[in-house]
GROMACS .gro file of C-alpha atoms in nm:
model
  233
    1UNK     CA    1  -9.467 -16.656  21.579
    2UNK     CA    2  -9.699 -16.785  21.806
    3UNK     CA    3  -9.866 -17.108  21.730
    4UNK     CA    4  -9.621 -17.195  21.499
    5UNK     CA    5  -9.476 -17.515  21.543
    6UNK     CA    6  -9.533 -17.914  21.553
    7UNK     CA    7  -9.357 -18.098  21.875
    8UNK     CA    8  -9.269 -18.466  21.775
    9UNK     CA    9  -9.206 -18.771  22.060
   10UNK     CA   10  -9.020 -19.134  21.992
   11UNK     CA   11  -9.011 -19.340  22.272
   12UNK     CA   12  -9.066 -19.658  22.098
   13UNK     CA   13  -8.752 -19.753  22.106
   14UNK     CA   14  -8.401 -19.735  22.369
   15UNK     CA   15  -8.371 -19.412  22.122
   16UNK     CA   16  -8.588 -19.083  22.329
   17UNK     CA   17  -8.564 -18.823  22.049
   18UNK     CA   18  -8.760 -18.523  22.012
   19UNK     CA   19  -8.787 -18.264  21.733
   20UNK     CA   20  -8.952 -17.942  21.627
   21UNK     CA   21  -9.087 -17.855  21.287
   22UNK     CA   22  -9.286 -17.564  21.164
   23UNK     CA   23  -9.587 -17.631  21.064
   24UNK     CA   24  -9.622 -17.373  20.755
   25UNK     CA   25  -9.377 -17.570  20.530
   26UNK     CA   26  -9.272 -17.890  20.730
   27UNK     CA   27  -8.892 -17.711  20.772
   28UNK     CA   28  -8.683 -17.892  21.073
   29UNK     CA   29  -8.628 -17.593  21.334
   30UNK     CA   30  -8.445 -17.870  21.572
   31UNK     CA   31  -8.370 -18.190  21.700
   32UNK     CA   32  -8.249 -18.377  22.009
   33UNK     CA   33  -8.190 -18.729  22.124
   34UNK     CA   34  -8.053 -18.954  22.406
   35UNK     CA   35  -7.940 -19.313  22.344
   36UNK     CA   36  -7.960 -19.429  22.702
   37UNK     CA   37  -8.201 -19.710  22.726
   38UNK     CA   38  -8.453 -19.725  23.005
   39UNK     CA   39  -8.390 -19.317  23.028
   40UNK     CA   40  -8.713 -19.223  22.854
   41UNK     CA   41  -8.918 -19.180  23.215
   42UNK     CA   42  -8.652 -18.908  23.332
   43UNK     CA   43  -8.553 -18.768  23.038
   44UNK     CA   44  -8.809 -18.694  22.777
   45UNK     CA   45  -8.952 -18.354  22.977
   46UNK     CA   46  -8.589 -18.248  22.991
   47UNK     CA   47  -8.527 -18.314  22.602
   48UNK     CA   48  -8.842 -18.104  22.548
   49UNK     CA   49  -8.758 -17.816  22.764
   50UNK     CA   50  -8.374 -17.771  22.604
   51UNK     CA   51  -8.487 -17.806  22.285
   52UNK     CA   52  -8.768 -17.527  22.298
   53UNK     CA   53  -8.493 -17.358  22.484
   54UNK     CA   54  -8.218 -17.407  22.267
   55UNK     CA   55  -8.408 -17.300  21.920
   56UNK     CA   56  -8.553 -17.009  22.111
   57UNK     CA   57  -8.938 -17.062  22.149
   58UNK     CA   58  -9.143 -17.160  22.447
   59UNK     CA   59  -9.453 -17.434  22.501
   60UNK     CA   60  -9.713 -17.158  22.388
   61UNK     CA   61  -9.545 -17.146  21.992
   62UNK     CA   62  -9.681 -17.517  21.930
   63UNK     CA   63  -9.983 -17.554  21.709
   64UNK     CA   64  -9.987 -17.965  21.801
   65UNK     CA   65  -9.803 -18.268  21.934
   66UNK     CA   66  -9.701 -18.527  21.760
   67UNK     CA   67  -9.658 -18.863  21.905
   68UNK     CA   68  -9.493 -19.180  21.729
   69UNK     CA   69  -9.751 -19.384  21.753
   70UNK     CA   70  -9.610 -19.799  21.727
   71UNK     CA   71  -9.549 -20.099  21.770
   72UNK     CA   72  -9.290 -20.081  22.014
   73UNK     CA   73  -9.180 -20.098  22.362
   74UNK     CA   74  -9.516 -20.076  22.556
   75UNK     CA   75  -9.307 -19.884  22.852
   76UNK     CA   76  -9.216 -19.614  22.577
   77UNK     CA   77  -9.500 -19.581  22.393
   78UNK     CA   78  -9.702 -19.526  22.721
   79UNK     CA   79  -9.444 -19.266  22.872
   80UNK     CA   80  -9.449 -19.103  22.471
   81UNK     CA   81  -9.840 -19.087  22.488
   82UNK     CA   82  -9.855 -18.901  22.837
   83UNK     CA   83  -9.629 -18.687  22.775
   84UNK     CA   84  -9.757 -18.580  22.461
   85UNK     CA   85 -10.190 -18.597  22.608
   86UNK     CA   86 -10.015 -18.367  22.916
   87UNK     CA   87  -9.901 -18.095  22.684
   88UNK     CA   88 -10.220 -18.104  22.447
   89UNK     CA   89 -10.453 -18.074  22.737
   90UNK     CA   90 -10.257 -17.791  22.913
   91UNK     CA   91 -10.222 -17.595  22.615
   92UNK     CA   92 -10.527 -17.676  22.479
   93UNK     CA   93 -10.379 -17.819  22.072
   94UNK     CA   94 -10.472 -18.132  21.884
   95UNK     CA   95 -10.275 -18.443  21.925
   96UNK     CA   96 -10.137 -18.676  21.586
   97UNK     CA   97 -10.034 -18.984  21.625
   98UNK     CA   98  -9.789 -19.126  21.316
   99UNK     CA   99  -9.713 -19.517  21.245
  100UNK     CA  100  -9.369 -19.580  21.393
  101UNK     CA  101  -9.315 -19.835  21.131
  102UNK     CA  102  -9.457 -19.582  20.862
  103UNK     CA  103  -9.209 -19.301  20.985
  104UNK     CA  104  -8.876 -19.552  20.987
  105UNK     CA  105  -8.982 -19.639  20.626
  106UNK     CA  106  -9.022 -19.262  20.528
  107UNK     CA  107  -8.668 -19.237  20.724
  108UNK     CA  108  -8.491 -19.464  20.501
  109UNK     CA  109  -8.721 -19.423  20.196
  110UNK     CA  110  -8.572 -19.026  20.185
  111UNK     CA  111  -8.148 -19.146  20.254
  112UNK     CA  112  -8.226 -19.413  19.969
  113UNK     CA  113  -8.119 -19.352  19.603
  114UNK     CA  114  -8.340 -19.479  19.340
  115UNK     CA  115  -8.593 -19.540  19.650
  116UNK     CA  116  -8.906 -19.656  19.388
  117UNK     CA  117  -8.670 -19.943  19.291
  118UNK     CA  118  -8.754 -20.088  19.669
  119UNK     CA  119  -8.985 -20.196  19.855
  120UNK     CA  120  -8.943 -20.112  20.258
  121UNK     CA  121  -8.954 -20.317  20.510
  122UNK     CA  122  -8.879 -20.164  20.947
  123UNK     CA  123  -8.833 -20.461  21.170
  124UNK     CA  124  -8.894 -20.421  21.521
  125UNK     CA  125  -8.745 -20.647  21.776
  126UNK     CA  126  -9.054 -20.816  21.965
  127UNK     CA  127  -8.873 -21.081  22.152
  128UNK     CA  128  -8.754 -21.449  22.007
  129UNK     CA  129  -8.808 -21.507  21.671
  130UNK     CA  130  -9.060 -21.217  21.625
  131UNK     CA  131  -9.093 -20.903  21.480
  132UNK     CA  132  -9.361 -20.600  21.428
  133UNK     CA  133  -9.316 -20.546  21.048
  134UNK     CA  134  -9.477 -20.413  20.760
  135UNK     CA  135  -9.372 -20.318  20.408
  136UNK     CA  136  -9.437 -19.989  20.254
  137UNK     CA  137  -9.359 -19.788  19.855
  138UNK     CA  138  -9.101 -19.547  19.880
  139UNK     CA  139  -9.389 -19.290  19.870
  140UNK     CA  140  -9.582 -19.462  20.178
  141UNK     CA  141  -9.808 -19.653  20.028
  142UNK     CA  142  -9.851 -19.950  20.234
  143UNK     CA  143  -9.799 -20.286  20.079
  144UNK     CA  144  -9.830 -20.473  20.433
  145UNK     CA  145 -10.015 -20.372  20.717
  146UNK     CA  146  -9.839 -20.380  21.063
  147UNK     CA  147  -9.831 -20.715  21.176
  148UNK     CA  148  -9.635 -20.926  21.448
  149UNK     CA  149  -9.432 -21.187  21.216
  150UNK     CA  150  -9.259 -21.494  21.334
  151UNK     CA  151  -8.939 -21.525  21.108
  152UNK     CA  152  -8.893 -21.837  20.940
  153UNK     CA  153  -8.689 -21.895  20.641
  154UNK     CA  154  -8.989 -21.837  20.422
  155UNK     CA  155  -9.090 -21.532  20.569
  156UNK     CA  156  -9.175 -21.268  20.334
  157UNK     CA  157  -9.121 -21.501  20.064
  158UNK     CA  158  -9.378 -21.384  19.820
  159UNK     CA  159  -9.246 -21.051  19.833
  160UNK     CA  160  -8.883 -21.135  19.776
  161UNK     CA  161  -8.961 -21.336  19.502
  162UNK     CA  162  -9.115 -21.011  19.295
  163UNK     CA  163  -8.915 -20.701  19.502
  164UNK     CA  164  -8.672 -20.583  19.632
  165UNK     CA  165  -8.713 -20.540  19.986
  166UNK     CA  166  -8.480 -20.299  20.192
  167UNK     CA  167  -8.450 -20.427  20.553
  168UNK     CA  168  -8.363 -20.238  20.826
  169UNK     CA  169  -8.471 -20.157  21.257
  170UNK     CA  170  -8.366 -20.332  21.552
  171UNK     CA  171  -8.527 -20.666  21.430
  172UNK     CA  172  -8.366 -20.652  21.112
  173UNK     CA  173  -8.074 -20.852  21.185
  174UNK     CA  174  -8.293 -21.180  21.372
  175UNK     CA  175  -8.427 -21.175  21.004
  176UNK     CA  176  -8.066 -21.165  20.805
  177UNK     CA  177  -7.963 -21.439  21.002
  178UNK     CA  178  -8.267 -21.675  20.933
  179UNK     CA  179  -8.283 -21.607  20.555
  180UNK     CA  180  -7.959 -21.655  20.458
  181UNK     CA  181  -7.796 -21.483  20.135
  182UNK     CA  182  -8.075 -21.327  19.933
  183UNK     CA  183  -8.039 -21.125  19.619
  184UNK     CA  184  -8.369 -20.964  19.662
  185UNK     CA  185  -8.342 -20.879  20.032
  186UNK     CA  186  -8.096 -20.558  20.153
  187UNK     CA  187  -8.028 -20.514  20.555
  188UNK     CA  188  -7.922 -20.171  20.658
  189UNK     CA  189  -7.789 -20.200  21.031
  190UNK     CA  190  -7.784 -19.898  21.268
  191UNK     CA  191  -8.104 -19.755  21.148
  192UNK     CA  192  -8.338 -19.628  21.462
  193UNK     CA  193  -8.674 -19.477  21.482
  194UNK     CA  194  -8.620 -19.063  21.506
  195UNK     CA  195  -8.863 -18.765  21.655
  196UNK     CA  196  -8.738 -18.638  21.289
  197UNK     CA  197  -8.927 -18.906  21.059
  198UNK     CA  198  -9.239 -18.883  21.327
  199UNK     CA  199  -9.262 -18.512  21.270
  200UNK     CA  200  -9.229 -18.486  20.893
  201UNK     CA  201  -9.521 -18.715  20.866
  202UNK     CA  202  -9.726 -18.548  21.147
  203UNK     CA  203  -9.689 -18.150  20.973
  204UNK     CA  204  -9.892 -18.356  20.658
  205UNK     CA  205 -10.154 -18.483  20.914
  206UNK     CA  206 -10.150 -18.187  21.079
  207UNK     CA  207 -10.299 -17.983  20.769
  208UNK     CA  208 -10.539 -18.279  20.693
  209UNK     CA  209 -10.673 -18.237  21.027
  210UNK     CA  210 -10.654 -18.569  21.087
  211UNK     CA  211 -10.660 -18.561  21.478
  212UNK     CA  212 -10.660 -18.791  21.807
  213UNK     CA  213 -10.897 -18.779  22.067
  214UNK     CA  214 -10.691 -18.662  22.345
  215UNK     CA  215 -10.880 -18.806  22.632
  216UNK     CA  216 -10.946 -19.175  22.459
  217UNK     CA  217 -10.616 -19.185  22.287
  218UNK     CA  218 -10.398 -19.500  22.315
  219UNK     CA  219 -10.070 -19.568  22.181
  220UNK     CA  220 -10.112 -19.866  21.851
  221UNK     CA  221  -9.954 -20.178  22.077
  222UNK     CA  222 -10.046 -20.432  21.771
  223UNK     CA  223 -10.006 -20.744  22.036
  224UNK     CA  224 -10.111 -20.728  22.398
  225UNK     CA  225  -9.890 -20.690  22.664
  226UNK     CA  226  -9.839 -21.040  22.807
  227UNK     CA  227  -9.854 -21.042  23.138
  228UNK     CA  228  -9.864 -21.335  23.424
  229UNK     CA  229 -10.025 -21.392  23.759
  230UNK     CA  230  -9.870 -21.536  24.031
  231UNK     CA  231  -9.979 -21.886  24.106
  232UNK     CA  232 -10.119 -21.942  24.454
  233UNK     CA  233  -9.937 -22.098  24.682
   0.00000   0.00000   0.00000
């Protein structure tokens, strides 16, 4: 069985999850996740190392790591990305990197009924009145490329006035609150970016070879980090 299976990382979010699919037919083998903010640091190696444990393999059954790629916290995504370009080097297996927006769309695009009635939209907290966003098909196709978005009442206004647009990720509700009652626009609360989502995704890009550069690789920010200096004194 060696070989065998896909490792997927989130840390994009307070969420650290981690899961393990094989990489033959995309079929979950196991999941785990901590919703401890500011744990991802100490406890991502430890999530890894029960879950291998727990579903019975070792580091030497995985074919590739997949890491969830962003926008998100630039502390997560950075501890995500090292942890995932540690255990490609030492074992010597390709890295994939998958959208995080992309994969919470896929997330809620697969609990939806009637999903091709909607249009998809992950929100990701950015701080004030912004968001990372983008709006995706219930198959993936991508309608709106990751952007940051400053909500306004007219945000997304074009859309809503032609879709439906399914709302949903820790930004989501920053948005409800500026746009009012909408028939067009749906806000699912509670919905958080999963290891799960990542990995489903990554087992496709996996097979279509479509790889990361291990040594140049660097998680998709979208913004810089903003950062100040000190003023002299």
């Amino acid at each position: 069985m060696s070989k065998s299976l896909l490792l997927s990382l989130e840390t994009s979010s307070p969420v650290c999850s981690v899961a393990l699919h094989r990489v033959a037919d995309g079929s979950l083998v196991g999941q785990s996740e901590l919703r401890l903010d500011k744990s991802h640091s100490t406890h991502l190696t430890v999530l890894i190392e029960q879950l291998l444990e727990n579903t019975g393999h070792q580091l030497a059954d995985l074919a590739a790591v997949a890491v969830s790629d962003g926008p998100g916290s630039y502390t997560g995504l950075r501890i995500g990305a090292a942890a995932a370009k540690g255990l490609c080097f030492a074992l010597d297996i390709p890295l994939v990197a998958v959208s995080t927006l992309r994969a919470l769309a896929a997330q809620v695009a697969a609990g939806t009924a009637r999903p091709e009635n909607f249009l998809f939209c992950p929100m990701l907290d950015a701080r004030r009145q912004e968001v990372y966003t983008a709006l995706y098909t219930h198959d993936g196709r991508e309608v709106l490329a990751p952007t940051p978005l400053i909500l306004d009442a007219d945000t997304l206004a074009e859309q809503l006035a032609h879709h439906s647009v399914l709302f949903f990720g820790n930004g989501a509700a920053k948005f409800q609150a500026v746009l009012g009652e909408s028939v067009q626009a749906g806000f699912l609360a509670g919905i958080e970016p999963s290891a799960v989502a990542v990995g489903a995704l990554a087992v496709a890009a996996y097979h279509r070879q479509e790889f990361q550069d291990v040594a140049y690789y660097e998680p998709f920010y979208l913004k810089e980090v903003y950062t100040t200096t000190p003023k002299a004194k």
